[in-house]
Coordinates of C-alpha atoms in Angstrom, one line a residue:
M81 CA 93.3 -15.6 91.2
H82 CA 91.0 -12.7 91.5
R83 CA 92.5 -10.5 88.4
S84 CA 91.8 -14.0 86.3
A85 CA 88.4 -14.1 87.4
S86 CA 87.6 -10.5 86.3
R87 CA 89.4 -11.7 83.0
L88 CA 87.0 -14.4 82.3
T89 CA 84.1 -12.6 82.9
R90 CA 84.8 -9.8 80.4
V91 CA 85.6 -12.5 77.4
L92 CA 82.4 -14.4 78.3
A93 CA 80.4 -11.2 78.3
C94 CA 81.9 -10.2 74.7
A95 CA 81.6 -13.9 73.3
A96 CA 77.8 -13.5 74.1
V97 CA 77.5 -10.3 71.9
P98 CA 77.7 -12.6 68.5
V99 CA 75.0 -15.2 69.9
I100 CA 72.7 -12.1 70.8
L101 CA 73.1 -10.3 67.8
T102 CA 72.7 -13.3 65.9
V103 CA 69.4 -14.4 67.7
A104 CA 68.3 -10.6 66.9
G105 CA 69.3 -11.4 63.1
C106 CA 67.3 -14.8 63.2
S107 CA 64.6 -12.9 64.4
S108 CA 64.8 -10.5 62.0
D109 CA 64.8 -13.1 59.3
S110 CA 61.7 -14.6 60.7
G111 CA 59.9 -11.7 60.8
K112 CA 61.0 -10.9 56.7
G113 CA 59.6 -14.7 56.4
S114 CA 56.4 -14.1 58.2
G115 CA 55.9 -11.0 55.8
S116 CA 56.7 -13.1 52.9
G117 CA 53.9 -15.4 53.9
D118 CA 51.6 -12.6 54.3
E119 CA 52.2 -11.6 50.7
K120 CA 52.1 -15.1 49.5
K121 CA 48.5 -15.2 51.2
K122 CA 47.6 -11.8 49.6
S123 CA 48.6 -13.2 46.5
G124 CA 46.9 -16.5 46.6
S125 CA 43.9 -14.2 47.6
S126 CA 44.2 -12.5 44.4
A127 CA 44.5 -15.1 42.3
S128 CA 41.6 -16.7 43.6
S129 CA 39.6 -13.9 43.1
S130 CA 40.4 -13.7 39.2
A131 CA 40.0 -17.4 39.0
G132 CA 36.6 -18.8 37.7
P133 CA 35.0 -21.5 39.6
D134 CA 37.2 -24.3 37.7
G135 CA 40.0 -22.7 38.8
G136 CA 40.9 -21.3 35.2
A137 CA 40.4 -17.4 34.5
K138 CA 37.2 -16.0 34.7
P139 CA 35.5 -15.0 31.5
S140 CA 35.6 -11.2 30.8
A141 CA 32.5 -9.5 30.7
A142 CA 30.3 -9.1 27.4
P143 CA 30.2 -6.0 25.4
T144 CA 27.4 -3.9 26.1
L145 CA 25.2 -3.6 23.1
E146 CA 23.7 -0.3 21.9
K147 CA 19.7 0.2 23.2
A148 CA 17.8 0.1 19.6
A149 CA 16.8 3.5 19.0
F150 CA 12.8 2.4 18.5
D151 CA 11.1 0.0 20.3
K152 CA 7.7 0.5 19.0
L153 CA 6.0 0.7 15.8
P154 CA 3.1 3.2 14.3
E155 CA 0.0 1.5 13.0
P156 CA 0.9 0.4 9.6
C157 CA -2.5 1.8 8.0
K158 CA -1.7 5.3 9.6
V159 CA 1.8 5.3 8.7
V160 CA 1.0 7.2 5.2
Q161 CA -1.1 10.7 5.7
A162 CA -4.5 10.0 4.5
K163 CA -4.3 12.8 2.0
T164 CA -1.2 11.2 0.3
I165 CA -3.0 8.0 -0.1
E166 CA -5.8 9.8 -1.9
T167 CA -3.2 11.5 -4.3
L168 CA -1.6 8.3 -4.9
V169 CA -4.5 6.0 -5.1
V170 CA -7.1 7.9 -6.8
S171 CA -10.5 6.4 -6.1
V172 CA -9.0 4.3 -3.2
K173 CA -11.5 1.8 -2.6
D174 CA -10.7 1.7 1.5
K175 CA -9.2 5.0 2.5
N176 CA -8.4 3.4 5.7
G177 CA -6.5 0.7 4.0
T178 CA -6.3 -3.3 4.4
A179 CA -4.0 -4.1 7.5
T180 CA -1.7 -7.3 7.1
K181 CA -2.1 -9.9 9.6
S182 CA 0.8 -9.7 12.4
N183 CA 1.3 -11.6 15.4
D184 CA 3.6 -9.2 16.9
L185 CA 2.5 -5.7 15.7
A186 CA 5.5 -4.0 18.1
S187 CA 8.0 -5.4 15.4
R188 CA 6.3 -6.3 12.2
G189 CA 3.3 -4.9 10.3
G190 CA 2.0 -3.7 7.2
C191 CA -1.3 -2.2 5.0
S192 CA -2.2 -1.8 1.7
W193 CA -4.5 0.2 -0.6
N194 CA -5.8 -0.1 -4.1
G195 CA -8.1 2.0 -6.6
L196 CA -9.6 1.8 -9.7
D197 CA -10.6 5.2 -11.5
E198 CA -12.4 4.8 -14.3
D199 CA -13.2 7.5 -17.1
G200 CA -15.5 6.1 -19.6
L201 CA -14.0 5.8 -22.8
K202 CA -10.8 7.0 -22.0
G203 CA -10.0 3.8 -20.0
S204 CA -9.2 3.2 -16.6
D205 CA -6.2 3.5 -14.4
Y206 CA -5.6 1.4 -11.6
R207 CA -3.0 1.9 -8.3
W208 CA -2.1 -0.3 -5.5
L209 CA 0.5 0.9 -2.7
A210 CA 1.7 -1.1 0.0
V211 CA 3.9 -0.6 3.2
S212 CA 5.7 -3.2 5.5
L213 CA 7.8 -2.4 8.4
V214 CA 9.9 -4.4 10.2
R215 CA 11.7 -3.2 13.5
Y216 CA 14.5 -5.2 15.3
D217 CA 15.7 -5.3 18.6
S218 CA 19.5 -5.6 19.9
Q219 CA 20.3 -9.1 21.0
A220 CA 23.6 -10.4 22.4
T221 CA 23.6 -13.6 19.9
L222 CA 22.9 -11.5 16.9
G223 CA 24.0 -7.9 17.2
S224 CA 23.0 -4.4 17.6
G225 CA 19.4 -3.5 16.5
N226 CA 20.9 -1.6 13.5
K227 CA 23.3 -3.8 12.6
R228 CA 20.7 -6.5 11.8
A229 CA 18.4 -3.8 10.4
E230 CA 21.3 -3.0 8.0
E231 CA 21.7 -6.5 6.8
Q232 CA 18.1 -7.2 6.4
Y233 CA 17.9 -3.6 4.0
A234 CA 20.5 -5.0 2.0
K235 CA 18.5 -8.4 1.7
Q236 CA 15.3 -6.6 0.8
V237 CA 17.0 -4.5 -1.8
E238 CA 18.3 -7.8 -3.6
A239 CA 14.9 -9.2 -3.5
A240 CA 13.2 -6.4 -5.0
K241 CA 15.6 -6.6 -8.0
A242 CA 14.9 -10.1 -8.7
A243 CA 11.1 -9.5 -8.4
Q244 CA 9.2 -12.7 -10.1
G245 CA 8.4 -11.5 -13.9
A246 CA 10.1 -8.4 -13.3
E247 CA 11.6 -6.8 -16.6
N248 CA 14.0 -3.3 -17.5
V249 CA 14.9 -3.2 -13.6
K250 CA 17.2 -0.4 -12.6
A251 CA 18.0 0.1 -8.9
E252 CA 19.4 3.8 -7.6
D253 CA 20.0 5.3 -4.5
A254 CA 17.2 7.4 -3.1
G255 CA 18.4 10.1 -0.9
G256 CA 17.1 11.8 1.8
V257 CA 15.1 9.1 3.0
G258 CA 15.7 7.6 6.5
D259 CA 19.5 6.3 6.8
Q260 CA 19.7 4.2 3.8
A261 CA 17.3 4.0 1.0
T262 CA 17.4 2.6 -2.4
S263 CA 14.4 2.8 -5.4
I264 CA 14.0 -0.1 -7.8
I265 CA 12.0 0.2 -10.8
Y266 CA 10.6 -2.3 -13.2
T267 CA 8.2 -3.4 -15.6
T268 CA 5.9 -6.7 -15.4
K269 CA 2.8 -8.3 -17.5
K270 CA 0.2 -10.0 -16.2
D271 CA -2.9 -11.1 -18.4
G272 CA -1.6 -9.2 -21.2
V273 CA -1.5 -5.8 -19.4
D274 CA 1.8 -4.1 -18.4
F275 CA 2.4 -2.9 -14.5
F276 CA 4.8 0.0 -13.9
N277 CA 6.4 -1.2 -10.7
T278 CA 8.5 1.0 -8.1
T279 CA 9.7 -0.2 -5.1
V280 CA 11.8 1.9 -2.2
V281 CA 13.8 0.3 0.6
A282 CA 14.4 2.0 3.3
R283 CA 16.2 1.9 6.9
T284 CA 15.5 4.3 9.7
Q285 CA 17.5 3.4 12.4
N286 CA 16.4 -0.1 13.5
V287 CA 13.4 -0.1 11.3
V288 CA 13.3 -1.7 7.4
I289 CA 10.2 0.0 5.3
S290 CA 9.3 -1.6 1.9
L291 CA 7.2 0.3 0.0
D292 CA 5.6 -0.7 -3.2
Y293 CA 3.6 1.7 -5.7
N294 CA 2.7 0.6 -9.1
G295 CA -0.1 1.0 -11.7
A296 CA -2.0 -0.2 -14.6
S297 CA -4.0 1.3 -17.7
Y298 CA -6.8 -0.3 -19.0
E299 CA -9.1 0.0 -22.2
G300 CA -6.8 2.4 -24.1
A301 CA -5.6 4.8 -20.8
K302 CA -2.1 6.6 -21.4
A303 CA 0.1 4.2 -19.4
P304 CA 1.6 5.2 -15.9
E305 CA 4.7 7.8 -15.8
H306 CA 7.5 5.5 -14.2
A307 CA 8.7 9.1 -13.1
K308 CA 5.4 10.0 -11.3
L309 CA 5.1 6.7 -9.8
L310 CA 8.7 7.1 -8.3
E311 CA 8.2 10.3 -7.0
G312 CA 5.0 9.1 -5.5
A313 CA 6.5 6.1 -4.0
I314 CA 9.2 8.3 -2.4
T315 CA 6.9 10.8 -0.7
A316 CA 5.0 7.9 0.8
A317 CA 8.3 6.6 2.1
K318 CA 9.7 9.9 3.7
E319 CA 6.5 10.1 5.5
A320 CA 6.7 6.3 7.0
V321 CA 10.3 7.5 8.1
G322 CA 8.8 10.4 9.7
T323 CA 5.7 8.6 11.4
I324 CA 8.0 6.2 12.8
G325 CA 10.4 8.8 14.3
S326 CA 7.6 10.6 16.1
T327 CA 5.8 7.6 17.3
N328 CA 9.0 6.8 19.3
Q329 CA 9.4 10.3 20.3
Q330 CA 9.6 10.6 24.3
P331 CA 7.3 13.0 25.8
Q332 CA 8.9 16.6 27.1
Q333 CA 9.0 16.5 31.0

């Protein structure tokens, strides 16, 4: 009887081992399940952080626009050197020029000069020089300052080609003036007098320059030479480009 009791004890002990292992296995599975739950929480948190307020994906950050190179303009009537004005506009009426009215001088401005050189019986020569400046800022909805200036430059060139009453229009690349430049020459007639017109449209970074230089002769004076007018206009346009650059130059520390 004692031997049978001992054997029964051993059988029950062996039978209990799988039960313990099973519990341990369930405990291990439960641990894995708990870990899976943590992962789900992390995943949900990650998904939540990448979602927008309405549950959709958050919009990606807008690309950063490059800052416009020039943030100011020089005084329009000082954009061309005084000695150049006196050379191009002989007998200039006002060497200080006449400024164009503007409500935003940081973005746009202009100036003009004119003069009549009277030479008695040899006749008279009239000259007129005008310059306009337009600066473009970088704007998220419109693009970079340079891109906007490029677009306006192209429009200004086309406008110069289509000037009212223009005849014998000729447009050429004007290399060496800013980043882009085109010269347009043409003739017009006013009150029976032939006017010889030259326009230089140039772009330097985010600023567009339009420079007009024309001349006419009266009372038998020799007609102006278009080649000389063009040479003078390009000289003035180069000075304007240089003045814009120096006006925006950062002072050395």
